[in-house]
């Protein structure tokens, strides 16, 4: 940067103020012709909104000079844009200095220094072996000349070492560092230069010994011993690359799910490290990789724009996704930091909701495990591989990356699947999907059509038998059977559909609710050209075979329009909802596990369910959704007339935290009413009998109604603690 950050901030602030003044004066003139827009420094406009735009700094090579950071300032008012841009620039330039320092200071760890030197030695010895096997007889004069040249080079290397001049070492180190994707410091530090100089001289001594008649293995024995290398042949062979380790891992773990996990970790490793020798992924590099991966947005990999309709999309690197997320978080952090009269605890809660969610520790553990499998697979190929970092060391390293900032929050937004509330189930069963929609592609709009296809039956089946979504989407027509007087679904049947586990194979009675809605007659009326699958239109949404993911996105879109979309109470959580309902009805664990396809002791589900159809039919019918099913004149089949499951609407709980992480303000709202049912601020100043009376009043409002608590766990804890005070 050409000037100090404070000077730069002052200059841009003055420029932005002049720009805002010009816009204000122009508006006052009210000329008939629209004034031409002039962009201020780092300020641009798209439509009505202002954006902050600044060129990103580059490294010494200037390899990417045209990359910019561009962030919405979320305002159409020039003066607001001035204030926000100036504040953002001030913070950004401080971070920019740190970035440039990180680019220019390339210090190699001891492990990586050793890796570079070992690769240089391996490469030189490998070339000697190749030359030895192909060499033709040479004259004594040629040999003497070659030996003299090597001795002269060694004397020159000694003089260079005395003067701390390492320029000649670049040649031997550059090739090695490129192979293991390590960028050498420039200039070389003395330690690396001295060790490379010594290595080069010893390699020259080996060459002299070979020219004098020794074989390469004998001539380099002392060199290998001094570096604790056992086995010459294993050392000089070409190293096992990351790509080779990945291919071996796929061979050892051939299932589709395991290959997908391996491919995900490999893509990250390949982008961060390159296709390096697997032996160079040392503990320090593993820490660096996992620290980098911890900054990935939770939605990483979804911004490419490609879809099943053939849209080409674009290539977005993980580094670009991280950079964009970091920039957005920077803007949000400074906005929240500037809010007055709010405690730090409340600001951190606000940040947890607004910051870009990053990958969770569970996801990082999966990447670590996939990396560990690749390391062990490379060992099978003969590579000398490092030990994978432990979970504890990984978590400690990620915690150590946290900046010293009182407002620092690492937002992850882990999915905690919760059972659906009665109100949400009632909203689903009363939605246009079941009461009448506008068209096949507008299931959320009220209309006169009830279309009985996957969108109609699949949510009902998952809700009433608690199955996995993929199991229902892959049901075949032949999986609808009749056994012991009851219609059943043969889930995960056949050699081509083994299910998630062996216990997924089972027979589940079809609930009476589905039979009352005409499922059996619908099935029996299917045309011959319907196909093998029961729901071919749902399975056809995915070309990769991941039917549940593709169909889940489709159904989530419908749920969002209906107003029942929820991050934690998603479509997959319906499975948990059914199990919870059976537990409340005292259905024993063995039956619940058998219906869900989980192992229970030593019982094999496919045999247990086949011999207990009557008991299981009685169990599944205990889930009562309080539906009124009947007929309407315009439909030739039974329909849902109403759902009486929810007795009252869910209350929204809002909490503002104080500095002690206790509730400072609590508000209870009924979405149907304009005014809150309960609203109290400055709770921290209350005590004694007044506090107990307030808690009692809150519990009178909330005791008989379902509650929607804040997502933030600190706010949940504060609310629940407040309720316990009386």
PDB file of C-alpha atoms in Angstrom, residues 317-570:
ATOM      1  CA  UNK A 317     -12.936 -22.114  -5.980  1.00  0.00           C
ATOM      2  CA  UNK A 318     -13.133 -22.778  -2.258  1.00  0.00           C
ATOM      3  CA  UNK A 319     -10.701 -19.908  -1.678  1.00  0.00           C
ATOM      4  CA  UNK A 320     -13.118 -17.549  -3.434  1.00  0.00           C
ATOM      5  CA  UNK A 321     -16.014 -18.794  -1.319  1.00  0.00           C
ATOM      6  CA  UNK A 322     -13.985 -18.273   1.855  1.00  0.00           C
ATOM      7  CA  UNK A 323     -12.921 -14.797   0.751  1.00  0.00           C
ATOM      8  CA  UNK A 324     -16.502 -13.769  -0.018  1.00  0.00           C
ATOM      9  CA  UNK A 325     -17.771 -15.100   3.308  1.00  0.00           C
ATOM     10  CA  UNK A 326     -14.967 -13.353   5.223  1.00  0.00           C
ATOM     11  CA  UNK A 327     -15.771 -10.065   3.503  1.00  0.00           C
ATOM     12  CA  UNK A 328     -19.481 -10.327   4.278  1.00  0.00           C
ATOM     13  CA  UNK A 329     -18.728 -11.174   7.911  1.00  0.00           C
ATOM     14  CA  UNK A 330     -16.423  -8.182   8.171  1.00  0.00           C
ATOM     15  CA  UNK A 331     -19.224  -5.822   7.137  1.00  0.00           C
ATOM     16  CA  UNK A 332     -21.733  -7.427   9.517  1.00  0.00           C
ATOM     17  CA  UNK A 333     -19.266  -7.385  12.420  1.00  0.00           C
ATOM     18  CA  UNK A 334     -18.607  -3.681  12.081  1.00  0.00           C
ATOM     19  CA  UNK A 335     -22.312  -2.887  11.763  1.00  0.00           C
ATOM     20  CA  UNK A 336     -23.091  -4.807  14.951  1.00  0.00           C
ATOM     21  CA  UNK A 337     -20.060  -3.406  16.775  1.00  0.00           C
ATOM     22  CA  UNK A 338     -21.342   0.138  16.106  1.00  0.00           C
ATOM     23  CA  UNK A 339     -24.742  -0.524  17.718  1.00  0.00           C
ATOM     24  CA  UNK A 340     -25.042   1.471  20.938  1.00  0.00           C
ATOM     25  CA  UNK A 341     -26.841   0.582  24.198  1.00  0.00           C
ATOM     26  CA  UNK A 342     -26.665  -3.168  23.546  1.00  0.00           C
ATOM     27  CA  UNK A 343     -24.678  -5.641  25.647  1.00  0.00           C
ATOM     28  CA  UNK A 344     -21.815  -7.644  24.181  1.00  0.00           C
ATOM     29  CA  UNK A 345     -23.763 -10.826  24.904  1.00  0.00           C
ATOM     30  CA  UNK A 346     -26.683  -9.571  22.799  1.00  0.00           C
ATOM     31  CA  UNK A 347     -24.291  -8.447  20.050  1.00  0.00           C
ATOM     32  CA  UNK A 348     -22.743 -11.934  19.960  1.00  0.00           C
ATOM     33  CA  UNK A 349     -26.224 -13.443  19.722  1.00  0.00           C
ATOM     34  CA  UNK A 350     -26.994 -11.078  16.837  1.00  0.00           C
ATOM     35  CA  UNK A 351     -23.749 -12.042  15.117  1.00  0.00           C
ATOM     36  CA  UNK A 352     -24.526 -15.742  15.528  1.00  0.00           C
ATOM     37  CA  UNK A 353     -27.705 -15.142  13.513  1.00  0.00           C
ATOM     38  CA  UNK A 354     -26.203 -12.845  10.865  1.00  0.00           C
ATOM     39  CA  UNK A 355     -22.693 -14.142  10.189  1.00  0.00           C
ATOM     40  CA  UNK A 356     -22.119 -16.587   7.339  1.00  0.00           C
ATOM     41  CA  UNK A 357     -22.401 -20.078   8.879  1.00  0.00           C
ATOM     42  CA  UNK A 358     -19.179 -22.083   8.519  1.00  0.00           C
ATOM     43  CA  UNK A 359     -18.720 -25.851   8.415  1.00  0.00           C
ATOM     44  CA  UNK A 360     -19.244 -27.619  11.729  1.00  0.00           C
ATOM     45  CA  UNK A 361     -16.684 -29.594  13.703  1.00  0.00           C
ATOM     46  CA  UNK A 362     -18.527 -32.766  12.702  1.00  0.00           C
ATOM     47  CA  UNK A 363     -17.889 -31.927   9.044  1.00  0.00           C
ATOM     48  CA  UNK A 364     -14.223 -31.231   9.772  1.00  0.00           C
ATOM     49  CA  UNK A 365     -13.961 -34.578  11.547  1.00  0.00           C
ATOM     50  CA  UNK A 366     -15.313 -36.248   8.410  1.00  0.00           C
ATOM     51  CA  UNK A 367     -12.658 -34.483   6.306  1.00  0.00           C
ATOM     52  CA  UNK A 368      -9.996 -35.542   8.803  1.00  0.00           C
ATOM     53  CA  UNK A 369     -11.220 -39.150   8.699  1.00  0.00           C
ATOM     54  CA  UNK A 370     -11.239 -39.165   4.897  1.00  0.00           C
ATOM     55  CA  UNK A 371      -7.693 -37.778   4.899  1.00  0.00           C
ATOM     56  CA  UNK A 372      -6.676 -40.493   7.368  1.00  0.00           C
ATOM     57  CA  UNK A 373      -8.088 -43.189   5.078  1.00  0.00           C
ATOM     58  CA  UNK A 374      -6.080 -41.763   2.173  1.00  0.00           C
ATOM     59  CA  UNK A 375      -2.920 -41.776   4.297  1.00  0.00           C
ATOM     60  CA  UNK A 376      -3.431 -45.425   5.239  1.00  0.00           C
ATOM     61  CA  UNK A 377      -4.235 -46.343   1.636  1.00  0.00           C
ATOM     62  CA  UNK A 378      -0.982 -44.707   0.540  1.00  0.00           C
ATOM     63  CA  UNK A 379       0.800 -46.832   3.131  1.00  0.00           C
ATOM     64  CA  UNK A 380      -0.557 -49.902   1.339  1.00  0.00           C
ATOM     65  CA  UNK A 381       1.124 -48.545  -1.807  1.00  0.00           C
ATOM     66  CA  UNK A 382       4.474 -48.455  -0.021  1.00  0.00           C
ATOM     67  CA  UNK A 383       4.579 -44.792   1.018  1.00  0.00           C
ATOM     68  CA  UNK A 384       6.053 -43.671   4.314  1.00  0.00           C
ATOM     69  CA  UNK A 385       3.171 -41.571   5.569  1.00  0.00           C
ATOM     70  CA  UNK A 386       2.720 -39.342   8.626  1.00  0.00           C
ATOM     71  CA  UNK A 387       0.131 -40.043  11.321  1.00  0.00           C
ATOM     72  CA  UNK A 388      -3.185 -38.230  10.963  1.00  0.00           C
ATOM     73  CA  UNK A 389      -3.856 -35.412  13.400  1.00  0.00           C
ATOM     74  CA  UNK A 390      -6.107 -36.341  16.342  1.00  0.00           C
ATOM     75  CA  UNK A 391      -9.554 -34.859  16.914  1.00  0.00           C
ATOM     76  CA  UNK A 392      -8.288 -33.113  20.039  1.00  0.00           C
ATOM     77  CA  UNK A 393      -5.326 -31.498  18.274  1.00  0.00           C
ATOM     78  CA  UNK A 394      -7.561 -30.431  15.405  1.00  0.00           C
ATOM     79  CA  UNK A 395     -10.072 -28.778  17.727  1.00  0.00           C
ATOM     80  CA  UNK A 396      -7.320 -27.074  19.719  1.00  0.00           C
ATOM     81  CA  UNK A 397      -5.782 -25.687  16.541  1.00  0.00           C
ATOM     82  CA  UNK A 398      -9.116 -24.322  15.295  1.00  0.00           C
ATOM     83  CA  UNK A 399      -9.728 -22.661  18.669  1.00  0.00           C
ATOM     84  CA  UNK A 400      -6.252 -21.128  18.518  1.00  0.00           C
ATOM     85  CA  UNK A 401      -7.180 -19.370  15.260  1.00  0.00           C
ATOM     86  CA  UNK A 402      -9.806 -17.253  17.011  1.00  0.00           C
ATOM     87  CA  UNK A 403      -8.818 -13.560  17.100  1.00  0.00           C
ATOM     88  CA  UNK A 404      -8.625 -11.612  20.355  1.00  0.00           C
ATOM     89  CA  UNK A 405     -11.966  -9.898  19.908  1.00  0.00           C
ATOM     90  CA  UNK A 406     -14.665  -9.746  22.569  1.00  0.00           C
ATOM     91  CA  UNK A 407     -17.305 -10.088  19.822  1.00  0.00           C
ATOM     92  CA  UNK A 408     -15.713 -13.024  18.013  1.00  0.00           C
ATOM     93  CA  UNK A 409     -18.239 -15.711  17.094  1.00  0.00           C
ATOM     94  CA  UNK A 410     -17.640 -18.736  14.900  1.00  0.00           C
ATOM     95  CA  UNK A 411     -21.114 -19.273  13.480  1.00  0.00           C
ATOM     96  CA  UNK A 412     -21.724 -22.849  12.338  1.00  0.00           C
ATOM     97  CA  UNK A 413     -25.505 -23.313  12.420  1.00  0.00           C
ATOM     98  CA  UNK A 414     -25.469 -27.081  13.024  1.00  0.00           C
ATOM     99  CA  UNK A 415     -28.685 -28.850  12.089  1.00  0.00           C
ATOM    100  CA  UNK A 416     -30.452 -30.178  15.173  1.00  0.00           C
ATOM    101  CA  UNK A 417     -33.426 -32.059  13.803  1.00  0.00           C
ATOM    102  CA  UNK A 418     -36.398 -31.455  16.047  1.00  0.00           C
ATOM    103  CA  UNK A 419     -39.743 -33.205  16.024  1.00  0.00           C
ATOM    104  CA  UNK A 420     -42.388 -31.194  14.212  1.00  0.00           C
ATOM    105  CA  UNK A 421     -44.783 -29.248  16.388  1.00  0.00           C
ATOM    106  CA  UNK A 422     -48.461 -30.143  16.246  1.00  0.00           C
ATOM    107  CA  UNK A 423     -49.178 -26.807  14.619  1.00  0.00           C
ATOM    108  CA  UNK A 424     -46.730 -27.418  11.763  1.00  0.00           C
ATOM    109  CA  UNK A 425     -48.083 -30.926  11.166  1.00  0.00           C
ATOM    110  CA  UNK A 426     -51.576 -29.481  11.089  1.00  0.00           C
ATOM    111  CA  UNK A 427     -50.485 -26.772   8.623  1.00  0.00           C
ATOM    112  CA  UNK A 428     -48.986 -29.449   6.332  1.00  0.00           C
ATOM    113  CA  UNK A 429     -52.068 -31.683   6.407  1.00  0.00           C
ATOM    114  CA  UNK A 430     -54.367 -28.685   5.828  1.00  0.00           C
ATOM    115  CA  UNK A 431     -52.214 -27.193   3.056  1.00  0.00           C
ATOM    116  CA  UNK A 432     -53.253 -26.931  -0.620  1.00  0.00           C
ATOM    117  CA  UNK A 433     -51.309 -30.159  -1.311  1.00  0.00           C
ATOM    118  CA  UNK A 434     -54.179 -32.031   0.379  1.00  0.00           C
ATOM    119  CA  UNK A 435     -57.072 -29.573   0.248  1.00  0.00           C
ATOM    120  CA  UNK A 436     -56.690 -28.389  -3.369  1.00  0.00           C
ATOM    121  CA  UNK A 437     -53.905 -26.587  -5.255  1.00  0.00           C
ATOM    122  CA  UNK A 438     -53.712 -24.362  -8.337  1.00  0.00           C
ATOM    123  CA  UNK A 439     -51.619 -26.664 -10.548  1.00  0.00           C
ATOM    124  CA  UNK A 440     -48.943 -29.348 -10.546  1.00  0.00           C
ATOM    125  CA  UNK A 441     -46.243 -26.671 -10.337  1.00  0.00           C
ATOM    126  CA  UNK A 442     -48.077 -24.458  -7.821  1.00  0.00           C
ATOM    127  CA  UNK A 443     -48.829 -26.881  -5.005  1.00  0.00           C
ATOM    128  CA  UNK A 444     -48.774 -24.063  -2.444  1.00  0.00           C
ATOM    129  CA  UNK A 445     -51.513 -21.975  -4.083  1.00  0.00           C
ATOM    130  CA  UNK A 446     -55.144 -22.635  -3.267  1.00  0.00           C
ATOM    131  CA  UNK A 447     -57.100 -24.192  -6.111  1.00  0.00           C
ATOM    132  CA  UNK A 448     -59.357 -27.067  -7.074  1.00  0.00           C
ATOM    133  CA  UNK A 449     -56.786 -29.744  -7.974  1.00  0.00           C
ATOM    134  CA  UNK A 450     -55.684 -32.563  -5.683  1.00  0.00           C
ATOM    135  CA  UNK A 451     -52.850 -34.360  -7.475  1.00  0.00           C
ATOM    136  CA  UNK A 452     -52.083 -37.727  -5.912  1.00  0.00           C
ATOM    137  CA  UNK A 453     -48.439 -38.308  -6.814  1.00  0.00           C
ATOM    138  CA  UNK A 454     -45.139 -38.321  -4.888  1.00  0.00           C
ATOM    139  CA  UNK A 455     -45.712 -34.812  -3.505  1.00  0.00           C
ATOM    140  CA  UNK A 456     -49.008 -36.054  -2.061  1.00  0.00           C
ATOM    141  CA  UNK A 457     -48.092 -39.534  -0.785  1.00  0.00           C
ATOM    142  CA  UNK A 458     -44.402 -39.370   0.203  1.00  0.00           C
ATOM    143  CA  UNK A 459     -44.817 -36.836   3.063  1.00  0.00           C
ATOM    144  CA  UNK A 460     -47.782 -38.842   4.350  1.00  0.00           C
ATOM    145  CA  UNK A 461     -45.877 -42.140   4.270  1.00  0.00           C
ATOM    146  CA  UNK A 462     -42.801 -40.676   5.996  1.00  0.00           C
ATOM    147  CA  UNK A 463     -45.059 -39.035   8.586  1.00  0.00           C
ATOM    148  CA  UNK A 464     -47.066 -42.192   9.337  1.00  0.00           C
ATOM    149  CA  UNK A 465     -44.357 -44.901   9.363  1.00  0.00           C
ATOM    150  CA  UNK A 466     -41.190 -42.898  10.131  1.00  0.00           C
ATOM    151  CA  UNK A 467     -39.180 -44.323   7.237  1.00  0.00           C
ATOM    152  CA  UNK A 468     -36.104 -42.857   5.593  1.00  0.00           C
ATOM    153  CA  UNK A 469     -36.991 -40.651   2.639  1.00  0.00           C
ATOM    154  CA  UNK A 470     -34.813 -42.537   0.156  1.00  0.00           C
ATOM    155  CA  UNK A 471     -36.501 -45.788   1.169  1.00  0.00           C
ATOM    156  CA  UNK A 472     -39.907 -44.435   0.121  1.00  0.00           C
ATOM    157  CA  UNK A 473     -38.664 -42.764  -3.063  1.00  0.00           C
ATOM    158  CA  UNK A 474     -37.121 -46.063  -4.216  1.00  0.00           C
ATOM    159  CA  UNK A 475     -40.156 -48.234  -3.436  1.00  0.00           C
ATOM    160  CA  UNK A 476     -41.161 -50.483  -6.315  1.00  0.00           C
ATOM    161  CA  UNK A 477     -44.736 -51.318  -7.190  1.00  0.00           C
ATOM    162  CA  UNK A 478     -43.944 -54.901  -6.254  1.00  0.00           C
ATOM    163  CA  UNK A 479     -43.071 -53.736  -2.733  1.00  0.00           C
ATOM    164  CA  UNK A 480     -46.768 -53.233  -1.927  1.00  0.00           C
ATOM    165  CA  UNK A 481     -47.820 -56.618  -0.546  1.00  0.00           C
ATOM    166  CA  UNK A 482     -50.559 -58.369   1.465  1.00  0.00           C
ATOM    167  CA  UNK A 483     -49.529 -60.464   4.468  1.00  0.00           C
ATOM    168  CA  UNK A 484     -51.435 -61.887   7.436  1.00  0.00           C
ATOM    169  CA  UNK A 485     -54.559 -59.931   6.542  1.00  0.00           C
ATOM    170  CA  UNK A 486     -52.804 -56.563   6.181  1.00  0.00           C
ATOM    171  CA  UNK A 487     -51.332 -54.504   3.365  1.00  0.00           C
ATOM    172  CA  UNK A 488     -47.600 -53.929   3.950  1.00  0.00           C
ATOM    173  CA  UNK A 489     -44.633 -52.123   2.380  1.00  0.00           C
ATOM    174  CA  UNK A 490     -41.534 -54.242   1.791  1.00  0.00           C
ATOM    175  CA  UNK A 491     -38.894 -51.604   2.456  1.00  0.00           C
ATOM    176  CA  UNK A 492     -35.333 -51.959   1.094  1.00  0.00           C
ATOM    177  CA  UNK A 493     -36.245 -55.277  -0.509  1.00  0.00           C
ATOM    178  CA  UNK A 494     -34.403 -56.935  -3.352  1.00  0.00           C
ATOM    179  CA  UNK A 495     -30.722 -57.376  -4.160  1.00  0.00           C
ATOM    180  CA  UNK A 496     -30.502 -53.932  -5.801  1.00  0.00           C
ATOM    181  CA  UNK A 497     -31.744 -52.006  -2.766  1.00  0.00           C
ATOM    182  CA  UNK A 498     -30.050 -53.046   0.452  1.00  0.00           C
ATOM    183  CA  UNK A 499     -30.919 -49.877   2.339  1.00  0.00           C
ATOM    184  CA  UNK A 500     -28.681 -47.875   4.627  1.00  0.00           C
ATOM    185  CA  UNK A 501     -28.039 -50.915   6.858  1.00  0.00           C
ATOM    186  CA  UNK A 502     -28.946 -54.587   6.850  1.00  0.00           C
ATOM    187  CA  UNK A 503     -31.649 -53.799   9.399  1.00  0.00           C
ATOM    188  CA  UNK A 504     -33.312 -51.459   6.886  1.00  0.00           C
ATOM    189  CA  UNK A 505     -34.903 -54.529   5.253  1.00  0.00           C
ATOM    190  CA  UNK A 506     -38.310 -54.881   6.837  1.00  0.00           C
ATOM    191  CA  UNK A 507     -42.054 -55.246   6.325  1.00  0.00           C
ATOM    192  CA  UNK A 508     -44.112 -52.329   7.650  1.00  0.00           C
ATOM    193  CA  UNK A 509     -47.923 -52.411   7.735  1.00  0.00           C
ATOM    194  CA  UNK A 510     -49.595 -49.585   5.836  1.00  0.00           C
ATOM    195  CA  UNK A 511     -51.317 -47.301   8.403  1.00  0.00           C
ATOM    196  CA  UNK A 512     -55.083 -47.116   8.409  1.00  0.00           C
ATOM    197  CA  UNK A 513     -54.907 -43.375   7.719  1.00  0.00           C
ATOM    198  CA  UNK A 514     -53.325 -44.033   4.298  1.00  0.00           C
ATOM    199  CA  UNK A 515     -55.846 -46.769   3.538  1.00  0.00           C
ATOM    200  CA  UNK A 516     -58.707 -44.436   4.470  1.00  0.00           C
ATOM    201  CA  UNK A 517     -57.262 -41.835   2.068  1.00  0.00           C
ATOM    202  CA  UNK A 518     -57.398 -44.388  -0.749  1.00  0.00           C
ATOM    203  CA  UNK A 519     -53.715 -45.358  -1.067  1.00  0.00           C
ATOM    204  CA  UNK A 520     -54.428 -48.993  -1.898  1.00  0.00           C
ATOM    205  CA  UNK A 521     -57.028 -48.157  -4.546  1.00  0.00           C
ATOM    206  CA  UNK A 522     -54.673 -45.528  -6.007  1.00  0.00           C
ATOM    207  CA  UNK A 523     -51.935 -48.156  -6.209  1.00  0.00           C
ATOM    208  CA  UNK A 524     -54.238 -50.747  -7.763  1.00  0.00           C
ATOM    209  CA  UNK A 525     -55.391 -48.247 -10.401  1.00  0.00           C
ATOM    210  CA  UNK A 526     -51.870 -47.433 -11.676  1.00  0.00           C
ATOM    211  CA  UNK A 527     -51.443 -47.969 -15.401  1.00  0.00           C
ATOM    212  CA  UNK A 528     -49.033 -50.575 -16.750  1.00  0.00           C
ATOM    213  CA  UNK A 529     -46.837 -47.876 -18.288  1.00  0.00           C
ATOM    214  CA  UNK A 530     -46.414 -46.257 -14.863  1.00  0.00           C
ATOM    215  CA  UNK A 531     -43.056 -47.984 -14.548  1.00  0.00           C
ATOM    216  CA  UNK A 532     -41.353 -50.179 -11.976  1.00  0.00           C
ATOM    217  CA  UNK A 533     -41.053 -47.569  -9.238  1.00  0.00           C
ATOM    218  CA  UNK A 534     -44.004 -46.468  -7.165  1.00  0.00           C
ATOM    219  CA  UNK A 535     -42.961 -42.804  -7.461  1.00  0.00           C
ATOM    220  CA  UNK A 536     -40.887 -42.537 -10.671  1.00  0.00           C
ATOM    221  CA  UNK A 537     -41.347 -38.749 -10.967  1.00  0.00           C
ATOM    222  CA  UNK A 538     -39.604 -38.223  -7.599  1.00  0.00           C
ATOM    223  CA  UNK A 539     -36.690 -40.541  -8.326  1.00  0.00           C
ATOM    224  CA  UNK A 540     -36.301 -38.935 -11.766  1.00  0.00           C
ATOM    225  CA  UNK A 541     -35.369 -35.596 -10.230  1.00  0.00           C
ATOM    226  CA  UNK A 542     -31.816 -36.805  -9.671  1.00  0.00           C
ATOM    227  CA  UNK A 543     -29.405 -37.868 -12.395  1.00  0.00           C
ATOM    228  CA  UNK A 544     -26.654 -38.760  -9.927  1.00  0.00           C
ATOM    229  CA  UNK A 545     -28.667 -41.307  -7.954  1.00  0.00           C
ATOM    230  CA  UNK A 546     -28.981 -39.079  -4.860  1.00  0.00           C
ATOM    231  CA  UNK A 547     -32.766 -39.193  -4.924  1.00  0.00           C
ATOM    232  CA  UNK A 548     -33.384 -37.969  -1.379  1.00  0.00           C
ATOM    233  CA  UNK A 549     -31.233 -34.834  -1.809  1.00  0.00           C
ATOM    234  CA  UNK A 550     -32.840 -33.744  -5.078  1.00  0.00           C
ATOM    235  CA  UNK A 551     -36.383 -34.491  -3.935  1.00  0.00           C
ATOM    236  CA  UNK A 552     -35.727 -32.929  -0.526  1.00  0.00           C
ATOM    237  CA  UNK A 553     -34.790 -29.620  -2.204  1.00  0.00           C
ATOM    238  CA  UNK A 554     -37.951 -29.767  -4.314  1.00  0.00           C
ATOM    239  CA  UNK A 555     -40.176 -30.406  -1.301  1.00  0.00           C
ATOM    240  CA  UNK A 556     -38.381 -27.769   0.791  1.00  0.00           C
ATOM    241  CA  UNK A 557     -39.293 -25.211  -1.856  1.00  0.00           C
ATOM    242  CA  UNK A 558     -42.972 -26.159  -1.534  1.00  0.00           C
ATOM    243  CA  UNK A 559     -42.799 -26.104   2.279  1.00  0.00           C
ATOM    244  CA  UNK A 560     -41.231 -22.628   2.229  1.00  0.00           C
ATOM    245  CA  UNK A 561     -44.124 -21.332   0.118  1.00  0.00           C
ATOM    246  CA  UNK A 562     -46.660 -22.939   2.438  1.00  0.00           C
ATOM    247  CA  UNK A 563     -44.976 -21.314   5.423  1.00  0.00           C
ATOM    248  CA  UNK A 564     -43.750 -24.453   7.207  1.00  0.00           C
ATOM    249  CA  UNK A 565     -40.137 -24.379   6.055  1.00  0.00           C
ATOM    250  CA  UNK A 566     -37.771 -24.610   9.017  1.00  0.00           C
ATOM    251  CA  UNK A 567     -34.038 -25.272   9.268  1.00  0.00           C
ATOM    252  CA  UNK A 568     -34.278 -27.706  12.189  1.00  0.00           C
ATOM    253  CA  UNK A 569     -37.816 -29.018  11.653  1.00  0.00           C
ATOM    254  CA  UNK A 570     -37.185 -30.084   8.064  1.00  0.00           C
TER     255      UNK A 570
END
